[in-house]
Amino acid sequence: MQTFSIKTQERNQMLEITHIINEALEDYSGQDGFVIVYVPHTTAGVTINENADPDVVHDMLLTLEELVPHRRRGYRHAEGNSDSHVKASCFGFSDHILFQDGRLVLGTWQGVYFCEFDGPRTRNFHLQIHTQS
Amino acid sequence: MQTFSIKTQERNQMLEITHIINEALEDYSGQDGFVIVYVPHTTAGVTINENADPDVVHDMLLTLEELVPHRRRGYRHAEGNSDSHVKASCFGFSDHILFQDGRLVLGTWQGVYFCEFDGPRTRNFHLQIHTQS
Amino acid sequence: MQTFSIKTQERNQMLEITHIINEALEDYSGQDGFVIVYVPHTTAGVTINENADPDVVHDMLLTLEELVPHRRRGYRHAEGNSDSHVKASCFGFSDHILFQDGRLVLGTWQGVYFCEFDGPRTRNFHLQIHTQS
């Protein structure tokens, strides 16, 4: 298992980490398998989505903010980040991505994103690589 | 890794693929493990849900459409499918399903669905099968 | 694969199962890997989230209920639990969690939750443990 540290700059932010995962796979040329990306937080998650047009990320965060606004009548949690917990559980805290010959098998437009929902903060994520027997 | 091609007919559609996965497992009788279903797109995903009453799928797609409508004030992405990207990230792009003796360990009512959110299109999904050591 | 039975008490409830998973890992000291948590239902799922302040769970369920209310115009499914199916697909039916030396690698505030969306019921979940070669 390898752990990586990243810094986020916004309260809600999708930060691409595809290159970090591909670097971690550099020693796996000739091998197939899958890599688990795991986020050990409760107000940040991970997803896969388009990395070509940055407007997609803008629109995704806009939609999430309108669906799960920062403030809502009835919230009890004193830290004021209940929305962040919901957003993170909807996107999820882990993903597995296939690789072949040491390269991620991503679709043409796919990138892997660390999803910050209560930043800015310093955050971690783990990678665990499994080769196919 | 095996890749399968399917055609969707609607803009939003949940297409059951359980039988395709069970066929891919036919050579694994006597073995246990898990299969990864991976969707290499950014406006289509994968989920598990009820395959008995088709009204469930109707109601799920209705709910998603009302929560994340096709058009929304503030969207910047020019392709007009920002809603599709959000829906796909909420359901996710990959799933792992357990199998025993070469058969998926699904619940009584569970089926595996390819989830189209920007169709109709020709789409792909990958399967990667892992046996338990 | 091990199967566990739990009883839920509410229609919507997040029940922590972290201790059950750690117990299942007791024989894996000295080993690393990941455990798959799989929910074989269509109106219950699994997520990871904060286990320190119970108000977080309260606020998450409140948000889900407001986003996907029990009754909605246009629902066709006669069982009256279409909302439960949507909530379950958003959180997902399976998760994989890393372990090192036989202990879950959870973040400081993370717990694993069985998510009931159509209770109270008796429910099951499966664990499948994979060690790293």
GROMACS .gro file of C-alpha atoms in nm, chain A residues 1 34 36-43 67-68 72-79 81-86 88-96 126-131, chain C residues 14 32-34 47-51 53 55-56 58-64 66-67 90-92 95-100 105-111 130-133:
model
   82
    1MET     CA    1   0.000   0.000   0.000
   34PHE     CA    2  -0.644  -0.361  -1.079
   36ILE     CA    3  -0.768   0.023  -0.548
   37VAL     CA    4  -0.785   0.397  -0.479
   38TYR     CA    5  -0.896   0.454  -0.120
   39VAL     CA    6  -0.976   0.787   0.047
   40PRO     CA    7  -0.947   0.765   0.431
   41HIS     CA    8  -1.165   1.071   0.500
   42THR     CA    9  -1.536   1.128   0.559
   43THR     CA   10  -1.581   1.457   0.372
   67LEU     CA   11  -2.871   1.938  -0.454
   68VAL     CA   12  -2.693   1.932  -0.118
   72ARG     CA   13  -3.000   2.311   0.547
   73ARG     CA   14  -3.280   2.347   0.803
   74GLY     CA   15  -3.261   2.062   1.054
   75TYR     CA   16  -2.890   1.988   1.045
   76ARG     CA   17  -2.760   1.900   1.394
   77HIS     CA   18  -2.390   1.837   1.332
   78ALA     CA   19  -2.208   2.134   1.483
   79GLU     CA   20  -1.916   2.143   1.241
   81ASN     CA   21  -2.019   2.024   0.704
   82SER     CA   22  -2.306   1.775   0.693
   83ASP     CA   23  -2.343   1.843   0.321
   84SER     CA   24  -1.981   1.732   0.272
   85HIS     CA   25  -2.050   1.393   0.431
   86VAL     CA   26  -2.348   1.330   0.202
   88ALA     CA   27  -1.867   1.204  -0.022
   89SER     CA   28  -2.092   0.902   0.039
   90CYS     CA   29  -2.271   0.959  -0.294
   91PHE     CA   30  -1.944   0.957  -0.492
   92GLY     CA   31  -1.785   0.695  -0.263
   93PHE     CA   32  -1.452   0.654  -0.089
   94SER     CA   33  -1.291   0.390  -0.304
   95ASP     CA   34  -1.269   0.285  -0.665
   96HIS     CA   35  -1.094   0.008  -0.847
  126HIS     CA   36  -0.400   0.514  -0.058
  127LEU     CA   37  -0.324   0.291  -0.355
  128GLN     CA   38  -0.314  -0.089  -0.335
  129ILE     CA   39  -0.210  -0.271  -0.651
  130HIS     CA   40  -0.324  -0.625  -0.731
  131THR     CA   41  -0.187  -0.826  -1.020
  280MET     CA   42  -2.719   0.354   0.914
  298ASP     CA   43  -0.229  -0.731   0.405
  299GLY     CA   44  -0.510  -0.716   0.155
  300PHE     CA   45  -0.865  -0.594   0.113
  313THR     CA   46  -2.116   0.321   0.285
  314ILE     CA   47  -1.828   0.453   0.490
  315ASN     CA   48  -1.866   0.766   0.698
  316GLU     CA   49  -1.808   0.934   1.031
  317ASN     CA   50  -1.852   0.726   1.344
  319ASP     CA   51  -2.065   1.225   1.613
  321ASP     CA   52  -2.543   1.381   1.437
  322VAL     CA   53  -2.362   1.321   1.109
  324HIS     CA   54  -2.884   1.197   1.140
  325ASP     CA   55  -2.805   1.476   0.896
  326MET     CA   56  -2.713   1.237   0.615
  327LEU     CA   57  -3.044   1.050   0.645
  328LEU     CA   58  -3.233   1.381   0.665
  329THR     CA   59  -3.070   1.499   0.344
  330LEU     CA   60  -3.144   1.174   0.161
  332GLU     CA   61  -3.550   1.541   0.147
  333LEU     CA   62  -3.378   1.464  -0.184
  356CYS     CA   63  -2.653   0.612  -0.486
  357PHE     CA   64  -2.459   0.474  -0.186
  358GLY     CA   65  -2.388   0.143  -0.360
  361ASP     CA   66  -1.727  -0.151  -0.089
  362HIS     CA   67  -1.372  -0.268  -0.058
  363ILE     CA   68  -1.166  -0.167   0.240
  364LEU     CA   69  -0.791  -0.215   0.273
  365PHE     CA   70  -0.632  -0.393   0.568
  366GLN     CA   71  -0.276  -0.415   0.693
  371VAL     CA   72  -0.700   0.074   0.721
  372LEU     CA   73  -0.976   0.321   0.802
  373GLY     CA   74  -0.932   0.694   0.842
  374THR     CA   75  -0.947   0.839   1.192
  375TRP     CA   76  -1.318   0.914   1.173
  376GLN     CA   77  -1.427   0.640   0.935
  377GLY     CA   78  -1.670   0.361   1.017
  396HIS     CA   79  -0.839  -1.116  -0.023
  397THR     CA   80  -0.477  -1.120   0.084
  398GLN     CA   81  -0.211  -0.952  -0.124
  399SER     CA   82   0.027  -1.182  -0.305
   0.00000   0.00000   0.00000
